[in-house]
């Protein structure tokens, strides 16, 4: 059986050099190279969704891959797709980098400039390891689907548009439907999730920032289990400590949560930092909340363009949620879609703040009236995103990179059943 090899190389000259050598390897089947980290993870996730057997045996990551640094990308691939062997190609073959690559989950390291014998030996060894792992797991059913939990980020077009409330409610909806859910406050300077849920907890996301290998025990000590069942990872009480959470730390934290929970909702706030950018780039679905007014819509357009310039997220991979919607407003969702170039969530959230004021002031937004139109809309949004476990016979749809569409009925059905 030929060995399928997926190169992840951003440099055109390096692509030609690597693919030429790979094509000369015995029993090798190089597949179409990917040019960046986002494309690599998306490709592997798509293949894993079909079957583990569809995944390539070997992934070769070039040191100049972007936008995610090579070692961080190796770690993410190794965590999310454990039956795939990763080889790092680098000019630095020092013992220090070798150890760092192994710690990140790589199965081998090849030095540049490429040498046929070295590449052939390493690919053969990693391919044998990958085949052995898959044979060992052959009767394990769908244990290793590769995709892990679903990550949804919620960002605001500007401050005060309702991003945090939206994040809290869709997390509550997912948990209430029976899906283990984590809610992360990545608005590191001004996060309000603790206030919205009246929580006081001394641990925060900062406590995980300096940990290279986040074990399940360490993660469980950092999260707070809310009465609703949602696992909370809060922003630090001292906003200045938010700078300790780098983009690398954010990737490790989100990856650790993804491996432990079916749904991970990340509140990224309205200000883009390294940690928030990393979360948005990793997300299966990135929501951008706006209100139907000129200032907020302009903010949404600026955010979408900035994400695109920084290679964080393409406009068509972003879903805008319209909050405080009314038929009387001049700016309607269709116009927002045209202005931003994004997808628009079918579910809009109505402008009924009176339903929220008492719960927000009391720090009990988890206790919103189930009959209220705002709460119903936000839970319907969770159903549209595929975050709610559908009732038997229903077929929820997903939005974001995985799919487009929605299923509002599943939320209503489960609410009535409860």
CSV table of C-alpha atoms in Angstrom, one decimal:
chain,number,residue,atom,x,y,z
A,1,UNK,CA,0.0,0.0,0.0
A,2,UNK,CA,1.5,3.4,-1.0
A,3,UNK,CA,2.4,5.9,1.7
A,4,UNK,CA,0.3,9.1,1.4
A,5,UNK,CA,2.4,12.2,2.2
A,6,UNK,CA,0.9,15.6,2.7
A,7,UNK,CA,3.5,18.5,2.5
A,8,UNK,CA,2.7,21.7,4.3
A,9,UNK,CA,5.0,24.3,2.7
A,10,UNK,CA,4.5,28.0,2.2
A,11,UNK,CA,7.5,28.8,0.0
A,12,UNK,CA,7.1,28.0,-3.7
A,13,UNK,CA,10.7,27.0,-4.2
A,14,UNK,CA,10.7,24.7,-1.2
A,15,UNK,CA,7.4,23.1,-2.5
A,16,UNK,CA,9.1,22.2,-5.8
A,17,UNK,CA,12.2,20.8,-4.1
A,18,UNK,CA,10.2,18.8,-1.6
A,19,UNK,CA,7.7,17.4,-4.0
A,20,UNK,CA,10.4,16.4,-6.5
A,21,UNK,CA,12.2,14.3,-3.8
A,22,UNK,CA,8.9,12.8,-2.5
A,23,UNK,CA,7.9,11.7,-5.9
A,24,UNK,CA,11.2,9.7,-6.1
A,25,UNK,CA,10.6,7.8,-2.9
A,26,UNK,CA,9.6,4.1,-3.2
A,27,UNK,CA,5.9,3.4,-2.6
A,28,UNK,CA,5.2,7.1,-1.9
A,29,UNK,CA,2.1,8.9,-2.9
A,30,UNK,CA,2.5,12.7,-2.4
A,31,UNK,CA,-0.8,14.5,-2.3
A,32,UNK,CA,-1.4,18.1,-3.3
A,33,UNK,CA,0.6,20.4,-1.0
A,34,UNK,CA,-1.1,22.9,1.3
A,35,UNK,CA,0.3,26.4,1.6
A,36,UNK,CA,-0.5,27.5,5.1
A,37,UNK,CA,-1.5,26.2,8.6
A,38,UNK,CA,-5.2,26.9,8.2
A,39,UNK,CA,-5.4,24.9,4.9
A,40,UNK,CA,-3.6,22.0,6.5
A,41,UNK,CA,-5.8,21.7,9.5
A,42,UNK,CA,-9.0,22.2,7.4
A,43,UNK,CA,-7.8,19.5,5.0
A,44,UNK,CA,-7.1,17.0,7.7
A,45,UNK,CA,-10.4,17.8,9.5
A,46,UNK,CA,-12.3,17.2,6.3
A,47,UNK,CA,-10.6,13.9,5.6
A,48,UNK,CA,-11.0,12.8,9.3
A,49,UNK,CA,-14.7,13.5,9.1
A,50,UNK,CA,-15.0,10.9,6.4
A,51,UNK,CA,-12.8,8.2,8.0
A,52,UNK,CA,-9.5,7.9,9.8
A,53,UNK,CA,-8.3,5.8,6.9
A,54,UNK,CA,-8.7,8.8,4.6
A,55,UNK,CA,-5.9,10.7,6.5
A,56,UNK,CA,-2.4,10.7,5.1
A,57,UNK,CA,0.1,8.6,6.9
A,58,UNK,CA,2.7,11.3,6.9
A,59,UNK,CA,2.5,15.1,7.1
A,60,UNK,CA,5.6,17.1,6.4
A,61,UNK,CA,5.7,20.6,8.0
A,62,UNK,CA,8.2,23.1,6.7
A,63,UNK,CA,9.7,25.5,9.2
A,64,UNK,CA,8.5,28.6,7.3
A,65,UNK,CA,4.9,27.6,7.3
A,66,UNK,CA,2.4,30.3,8.4
A,67,UNK,CA,0.6,32.0,9.9
A,68,UNK,CA,0.9,29.5,12.8
A,69,UNK,CA,4.5,28.9,13.8
A,70,UNK,CA,5.8,25.4,12.8
A,71,UNK,CA,6.1,23.9,16.3
A,72,UNK,CA,2.7,25.1,17.3
A,73,UNK,CA,1.2,23.6,14.1
A,74,UNK,CA,3.0,20.3,14.8
A,75,UNK,CA,1.5,20.3,18.3
A,76,UNK,CA,-2.0,21.0,17.0
A,77,UNK,CA,-1.9,18.3,14.3
A,78,UNK,CA,-0.4,15.7,16.8
A,79,UNK,CA,-3.2,16.5,19.3
A,80,UNK,CA,-6.1,16.6,16.9
A,81,UNK,CA,-5.0,13.8,14.5
A,82,UNK,CA,-3.0,11.3,16.6
A,83,UNK,CA,-2.9,8.7,13.9
A,84,UNK,CA,-0.9,11.0,11.6
A,85,UNK,CA,2.9,11.1,11.8
A,86,UNK,CA,4.4,14.6,11.5
A,87,UNK,CA,7.9,15.3,10.2
A,88,UNK,CA,9.4,18.8,10.7
A,89,UNK,CA,11.7,20.1,8.0
A,90,UNK,CA,14.1,22.8,9.3
A,91,UNK,CA,17.5,24.4,8.8
A,92,UNK,CA,18.2,24.1,12.6
A,93,UNK,CA,18.9,20.5,13.4
A,94,UNK,CA,20.3,21.3,16.8
A,95,UNK,CA,19.5,19.0,19.8
A,96,UNK,CA,17.5,21.8,21.4
A,97,UNK,CA,15.1,22.1,18.4
A,98,UNK,CA,15.0,18.3,18.1
A,99,UNK,CA,13.8,18.0,21.7
A,100,UNK,CA,11.3,20.8,21.2
A,101,UNK,CA,9.9,19.1,18.1
A,102,UNK,CA,9.5,15.8,19.9
A,103,UNK,CA,7.8,17.5,22.8
A,104,UNK,CA,5.4,19.1,20.4
A,105,UNK,CA,4.5,15.7,19.0
A,106,UNK,CA,6.6,15.4,15.9
A,107,UNK,CA,7.7,11.8,14.9
A,108,UNK,CA,10.9,13.0,13.1
A,109,UNK,CA,13.0,15.9,12.0
A,110,UNK,CA,14.8,16.4,8.6
A,111,UNK,CA,17.5,19.0,8.1
A,112,UNK,CA,17.6,21.4,5.2
A,113,UNK,CA,19.0,21.3,2.5
A,114,UNK,CA,17.1,18.1,1.9
A,115,UNK,CA,19.0,14.8,1.5
A,116,UNK,CA,17.3,12.0,-0.3
A,117,UNK,CA,18.5,9.2,2.0
A,118,UNK,CA,17.7,11.1,5.2
A,119,UNK,CA,14.2,12.0,3.9
A,120,UNK,CA,13.5,8.5,2.7
A,121,UNK,CA,14.5,6.8,5.9
A,122,UNK,CA,12.5,9.3,8.1
A,123,UNK,CA,9.4,9.0,5.9
A,124,UNK,CA,9.6,5.2,6.0
A,125,UNK,CA,10.0,5.1,9.8
A,126,UNK,CA,7.1,7.5,10.4
A,127,UNK,CA,4.8,5.8,7.9
A,128,UNK,CA,5.4,2.4,9.6
A,129,UNK,CA,4.6,4.0,13.0
A,130,UNK,CA,1.4,5.5,11.6
A,131,UNK,CA,0.3,2.2,10.1
A,132,UNK,CA,1.0,0.4,13.3
A,133,UNK,CA,-1.1,2.9,15.3
A,134,UNK,CA,-4.0,2.5,12.9
A,135,UNK,CA,-3.8,-1.2,13.0
A,136,UNK,CA,-3.7,-1.2,16.8
A,137,UNK,CA,-6.8,1.0,16.8
A,138,UNK,CA,-8.5,-0.9,14.0
A,139,UNK,CA,-11.3,-2.2,16.3
A,140,UNK,CA,-11.8,1.0,18.2
A,141,UNK,CA,-14.7,2.3,16.0
A,142,UNK,CA,-14.6,6.0,15.6
A,143,UNK,CA,-12.5,6.8,18.6
A,144,UNK,CA,-10.1,8.9,16.6
A,145,UNK,CA,-12.2,11.1,14.4
A,146,UNK,CA,-9.5,13.7,14.5
A,147,UNK,CA,-11.7,16.8,14.7
A,148,UNK,CA,-12.1,16.9,18.5
A,149,UNK,CA,-14.7,19.2,20.0
A,150,UNK,CA,-16.3,22.1,18.2
A,151,UNK,CA,-14.8,25.5,18.8
A,152,UNK,CA,-16.9,28.6,18.3
A,153,UNK,CA,-15.5,32.1,18.9
A,154,UNK,CA,-17.7,35.1,19.5
A,155,UNK,CA,-16.3,38.6,18.8
A,156,UNK,CA,-17.9,42.0,18.9
A,157,UNK,CA,-17.9,44.5,16.0
A,158,UNK,CA,-17.4,47.1,18.8
A,159,UNK,CA,-17.9,47.2,22.5
A,160,UNK,CA,-21.4,46.9,23.9
A,161,UNK,CA,-23.0,45.0,21.0
A,162,UNK,CA,-23.8,41.9,23.1
A,163,UNK,CA,-21.0,39.5,22.2
A,164,UNK,CA,-20.5,38.2,25.8
A,165,UNK,CA,-24.2,37.6,26.4
A,166,UNK,CA,-24.4,35.7,23.1
A,167,UNK,CA,-21.4,33.6,24.0
A,168,UNK,CA,-22.9,32.8,27.5
A,169,UNK,CA,-26.3,31.8,26.1
A,170,UNK,CA,-25.1,29.6,23.3
A,171,UNK,CA,-22.8,27.8,25.7
A,172,UNK,CA,-25.8,27.3,28.1
A,173,UNK,CA,-27.9,26.0,25.3
A,174,UNK,CA,-25.2,23.5,24.2
A,175,UNK,CA,-24.8,22.3,27.8
A,176,UNK,CA,-28.5,22.0,28.4
A,177,UNK,CA,-28.9,19.8,25.4
A,178,UNK,CA,-26.4,17.3,26.9
A,179,UNK,CA,-23.2,18.3,25.2
A,180,UNK,CA,-20.3,18.9,27.7
A,181,UNK,CA,-19.4,22.5,27.1
A,182,UNK,CA,-16.6,24.9,28.1
A,183,UNK,CA,-16.9,28.7,28.0
A,184,UNK,CA,-13.7,30.7,27.8
A,185,UNK,CA,-13.3,34.4,28.5
A,186,UNK,CA,-10.5,35.4,26.1
A,187,UNK,CA,-11.4,39.1,26.5
A,188,UNK,CA,-8.4,39.3,28.7
A,189,UNK,CA,-8.5,42.9,29.9
A,190,UNK,CA,-12.2,43.5,30.2
A,191,UNK,CA,-13.9,40.1,30.4
A,192,UNK,CA,-17.3,40.1,32.0
A,193,UNK,CA,-18.3,36.4,32.0
A,194,UNK,CA,-17.7,36.2,35.8
A,195,UNK,CA,-19.9,39.2,36.4
A,196,UNK,CA,-22.7,38.0,34.1
A,197,UNK,CA,-22.8,34.6,36.0
A,198,UNK,CA,-22.0,36.0,39.5
A,199,UNK,CA,-18.9,33.9,39.8
A,200,UNK,CA,-15.9,34.4,42.0
A,201,UNK,CA,-13.0,32.1,41.3
A,202,UNK,CA,-9.3,32.7,41.9
A,203,UNK,CA,-8.1,30.6,38.9
A,204,UNK,CA,-8.1,32.1,35.4
A,205,UNK,CA,-6.8,31.5,31.9
A,206,UNK,CA,-3.5,33.1,32.9
A,207,UNK,CA,-2.8,30.1,35.2
A,208,UNK,CA,-2.4,28.0,32.1
A,209,UNK,CA,-0.4,30.4,30.0
A,210,UNK,CA,3.1,29.3,31.2
A,211,UNK,CA,2.3,25.5,31.1
A,212,UNK,CA,3.9,23.7,28.2
A,213,UNK,CA,1.8,20.5,28.5
A,214,UNK,CA,-1.7,21.0,29.8
A,215,UNK,CA,-2.8,17.7,31.3
A,216,UNK,CA,-6.5,16.9,32.1
A,217,UNK,CA,-5.7,17.3,35.8
A,218,UNK,CA,-4.2,20.8,35.4
A,219,UNK,CA,-7.1,21.8,33.1
A,220,UNK,CA,-9.7,20.6,35.7
A,221,UNK,CA,-8.0,22.7,38.4
A,222,UNK,CA,-8.2,25.9,36.3
A,223,UNK,CA,-11.8,25.7,35.2
A,224,UNK,CA,-14.8,26.5,37.4
A,225,UNK,CA,-17.9,24.3,37.2
A,226,UNK,CA,-20.9,26.5,37.0
A,227,UNK,CA,-24.3,25.4,38.5
A,228,UNK,CA,-25.6,25.1,34.9
A,229,UNK,CA,-22.9,22.5,34.2
A,230,UNK,CA,-20.8,24.7,31.9
A,231,UNK,CA,-17.1,24.7,32.6
A,232,UNK,CA,-15.8,28.2,32.9
A,233,UNK,CA,-12.3,29.4,32.1
A,234,UNK,CA,-12.3,33.0,33.2
A,235,UNK,CA,-10.3,36.1,32.4
A,236,UNK,CA,-7.9,37.3,35.0
A,237,UNK,CA,-9.1,39.7,37.7
A,238,UNK,CA,-6.2,42.0,37.0
A,239,UNK,CA,-6.5,43.0,33.4
A,240,UNK,CA,-2.8,43.8,33.0
A,241,UNK,CA,-2.0,40.1,33.5
A,242,UNK,CA,-3.8,39.3,30.2
A,243,UNK,CA,-0.5,40.1,28.4
A,244,UNK,CA,0.8,36.8,29.8
A,245,UNK,CA,-1.5,34.9,27.5
A,246,UNK,CA,0.4,34.8,24.2
A,247,UNK,CA,-1.0,33.5,21.0
A,248,UNK,CA,1.0,30.3,21.5
A,249,UNK,CA,-0.5,29.8,25.0
A,250,UNK,CA,-4.0,30.5,23.6
A,251,UNK,CA,-3.5,27.7,21.0
A,252,UNK,CA,-2.5,25.2,23.6
A,253,UNK,CA,-5.3,26.2,25.9
A,254,UNK,CA,-8.0,25.9,23.1
A,255,UNK,CA,-6.5,22.6,21.9
A,256,UNK,CA,-6.6,21.2,25.4
A,257,UNK,CA,-10.2,22.2,25.9
A,258,UNK,CA,-11.2,20.9,22.5
A,259,UNK,CA,-9.8,17.5,23.4
A,260,UNK,CA,-11.9,17.5,26.7
A,261,UNK,CA,-15.3,19.0,25.7
A,262,UNK,CA,-17.7,18.6,22.9
A,263,UNK,CA,-18.3,22.3,22.6
A,264,UNK,CA,-15.9,25.1,23.4
A,265,UNK,CA,-17.2,28.7,23.2
A,266,UNK,CA,-14.7,31.5,23.3
A,267,UNK,CA,-15.6,35.1,24.1
A,268,UNK,CA,-13.0,37.2,22.3
A,269,UNK,CA,-14.4,40.6,23.0
A,270,UNK,CA,-14.1,43.5,20.6
A,271,UNK,CA,-10.4,44.2,20.8
A,272,UNK,CA,-8.1,41.9,18.8
A,273,UNK,CA,-5.0,40.6,20.6
A,274,UNK,CA,-2.7,37.8,19.9
A,275,UNK,CA,-4.6,35.3,22.0
A,276,UNK,CA,-8.0,36.2,20.5
A,277,UNK,CA,-6.6,36.1,17.0
A,278,UNK,CA,-5.2,32.6,17.6
A,279,UNK,CA,-8.6,31.5,18.9
A,280,UNK,CA,-10.5,32.9,15.9
A,281,UNK,CA,-8.0,31.3,13.5
A,282,UNK,CA,-8.5,27.9,15.2
A,283,UNK,CA,-12.3,28.1,15.4
A,284,UNK,CA,-14.6,25.9,13.5
A,285,UNK,CA,-17.1,28.7,13.5
A,286,UNK,CA,-16.3,32.4,14.1
A,287,UNK,CA,-19.2,34.6,15.0
A,288,UNK,CA,-19.0,38.4,14.7
A,289,UNK,CA,-21.8,40.1,16.7
A,290,UNK,CA,-23.1,43.5,15.5
A,291,UNK,CA,-26.1,45.7,16.0
A,292,UNK,CA,-28.0,47.2,13.0
A,293,UNK,CA,-26.6,50.7,13.2
A,294,UNK,CA,-24.0,52.5,11.1
A,295,UNK,CA,-21.2,52.6,13.6
A,296,UNK,CA,-21.4,48.9,14.5
A,297,UNK,CA,-21.7,47.8,10.9
A,298,UNK,CA,-18.6,49.8,10.0
A,299,UNK,CA,-16.8,48.2,12.9
A,300,UNK,CA,-17.8,44.8,11.6
A,301,UNK,CA,-16.5,45.6,8.2
A,302,UNK,CA,-13.2,46.8,9.7
A,303,UNK,CA,-12.9,43.7,11.7
A,304,UNK,CA,-13.6,41.4,8.8
A,305,UNK,CA,-11.0,43.2,6.6
A,306,UNK,CA,-8.4,43.1,9.4
A,307,UNK,CA,-8.9,39.4,9.9
A,308,UNK,CA,-8.4,38.9,6.2
A,309,UNK,CA,-5.3,41.0,6.0
A,310,UNK,CA,-3.7,39.2,8.9
A,311,UNK,CA,-4.7,35.8,7.4
A,312,UNK,CA,-6.7,35.0,10.5
A,313,UNK,CA,-10.0,34.4,8.8
A,314,UNK,CA,-11.6,35.0,5.4
A,315,UNK,CA,-14.8,37.0,5.1
A,316,UNK,CA,-16.8,34.1,3.7
A,317,UNK,CA,-15.7,31.9,6.7
A,318,UNK,CA,-17.1,34.4,9.2
A,319,UNK,CA,-20.7,34.5,10.3
A,320,UNK,CA,-22.3,37.8,11.4
A,321,UNK,CA,-25.0,37.7,14.1
A,322,UNK,CA,-27.4,40.7,14.2
A,323,UNK,CA,-28.3,41.7,17.8
A,324,UNK,CA,-31.1,44.1,18.8
A,325,UNK,CA,-32.8,43.5,15.5
A,326,UNK,CA,-36.1,45.2,14.6
A,327,UNK,CA,-38.0,45.3,11.4
A,328,UNK,CA,-38.2,49.1,11.8
A,329,UNK,CA,-34.5,49.6,11.5
A,330,UNK,CA,-33.2,50.8,8.1
A,331,UNK,CA,-30.2,48.4,8.2
A,332,UNK,CA,-31.4,44.9,7.7
A,333,UNK,CA,-29.3,41.6,7.7
A,334,UNK,CA,-29.2,41.4,3.9
A,335,UNK,CA,-27.6,44.8,3.7
A,336,UNK,CA,-25.1,43.9,6.4
A,337,UNK,CA,-24.2,40.7,4.5
A,338,UNK,CA,-23.6,42.8,1.4
A,339,UNK,CA,-21.4,45.4,3.3
A,340,UNK,CA,-19.3,42.9,5.1
A,341,UNK,CA,-19.1,40.1,2.6
A,342,UNK,CA,-19.7,37.5,5.3
A,343,UNK,CA,-22.4,34.9,5.9
A,344,UNK,CA,-25.3,36.1,8.1
A,345,UNK,CA,-26.9,33.9,10.7
A,346,UNK,CA,-30.5,33.2,9.9
A,347,UNK,CA,-31.4,33.8,13.5
A,348,UNK,CA,-31.5,37.4,14.6
A,349,UNK,CA,-31.7,38.5,18.2
A,350,UNK,CA,-34.6,41.0,18.9
A,351,UNK,CA,-34.2,44.3,20.7
A,352,UNK,CA,-35.9,43.6,24.0
A,353,UNK,CA,-33.5,44.7,26.6
A,354,UNK,CA,-36.2,44.9,29.3
A,355,UNK,CA,-36.1,41.1,29.3
A,356,UNK,CA,-32.4,41.2,30.2
A,357,UNK,CA,-31.9,44.1,32.6
A,358,UNK,CA,-32.9,42.4,35.9
A,359,UNK,CA,-30.9,39.2,35.1
A,360,UNK,CA,-27.8,41.2,34.0
A,361,UNK,CA,-27.9,43.5,37.0
A,362,UNK,CA,-28.2,40.4,39.3
A,363,UNK,CA,-25.4,38.5,37.5
A,364,UNK,CA,-27.8,35.7,36.7
A,365,UNK,CA,-28.1,35.7,32.9
A,366,UNK,CA,-28.2,31.9,33.1
A,367,UNK,CA,-31.6,32.3,34.7
A,368,UNK,CA,-33.3,34.3,31.9
A,369,UNK,CA,-37.0,33.5,31.3
A,370,UNK,CA,-37.2,30.6,28.9
A,371,UNK,CA,-40.2,32.2,27.4
A,372,UNK,CA,-38.4,35.5,26.7
A,373,UNK,CA,-37.8,36.3,23.0
A,374,UNK,CA,-34.1,37.2,23.5
A,375,UNK,CA,-33.3,33.9,25.3
A,376,UNK,CA,-35.3,31.9,22.7
A,377,UNK,CA,-33.5,33.6,19.8
A,378,UNK,CA,-30.0,33.0,21.3
A,379,UNK,CA,-30.8,29.3,22.0
A,380,UNK,CA,-32.2,29.0,18.4
A,381,UNK,CA,-28.9,30.5,17.2
A,382,UNK,CA,-27.1,27.7,19.1
A,383,UNK,CA,-29.3,25.2,17.2
A,384,UNK,CA,-28.6,26.9,13.9
A,385,UNK,CA,-24.8,26.5,14.6
A,386,UNK,CA,-25.2,22.8,15.3
A,387,UNK,CA,-24.2,23.2,19.0
A,388,UNK,CA,-27.3,21.7,20.3
A,389,UNK,CA,-27.7,17.9,20.4
A,390,UNK,CA,-30.7,17.3,18.2
A,391,UNK,CA,-33.7,15.3,19.3
A,392,UNK,CA,-33.9,11.8,17.9
A,393,UNK,CA,-34.7,11.9,14.2
A,394,UNK,CA,-33.6,15.5,13.7
A,395,UNK,CA,-30.5,16.3,11.6
A,396,UNK,CA,-28.7,19.5,12.8
A,397,UNK,CA,-26.7,21.5,10.4
A,398,UNK,CA,-23.5,23.4,11.0
A,399,UNK,CA,-22.2,26.8,10.0
A,400,UNK,CA,-18.7,28.0,9.6
A,401,UNK,CA,-15.9,26.1,7.9
A,402,UNK,CA,-17.5,22.7,8.3
A,403,UNK,CA,-20.9,23.6,6.8
A,404,UNK,CA,-23.6,26.3,6.3
A,405,UNK,CA,-27.2,26.4,7.4
A,406,UNK,CA,-29.2,26.0,10.6
A,407,UNK,CA,-31.7,24.0,12.6
A,408,UNK,CA,-33.8,26.2,14.8
A,409,UNK,CA,-36.5,23.6,15.4
A,410,UNK,CA,-34.3,21.3,17.4
A,411,UNK,CA,-33.9,23.9,20.2
A,412,UNK,CA,-37.6,24.6,20.4
A,413,UNK,CA,-38.4,20.9,20.4
A,414,UNK,CA,-36.0,20.2,23.3
A,415,UNK,CA,-37.1,23.2,25.2
A,416,UNK,CA,-40.8,22.1,25.1
A,417,UNK,CA,-39.8,18.5,25.9
A,418,UNK,CA,-37.9,19.7,29.0
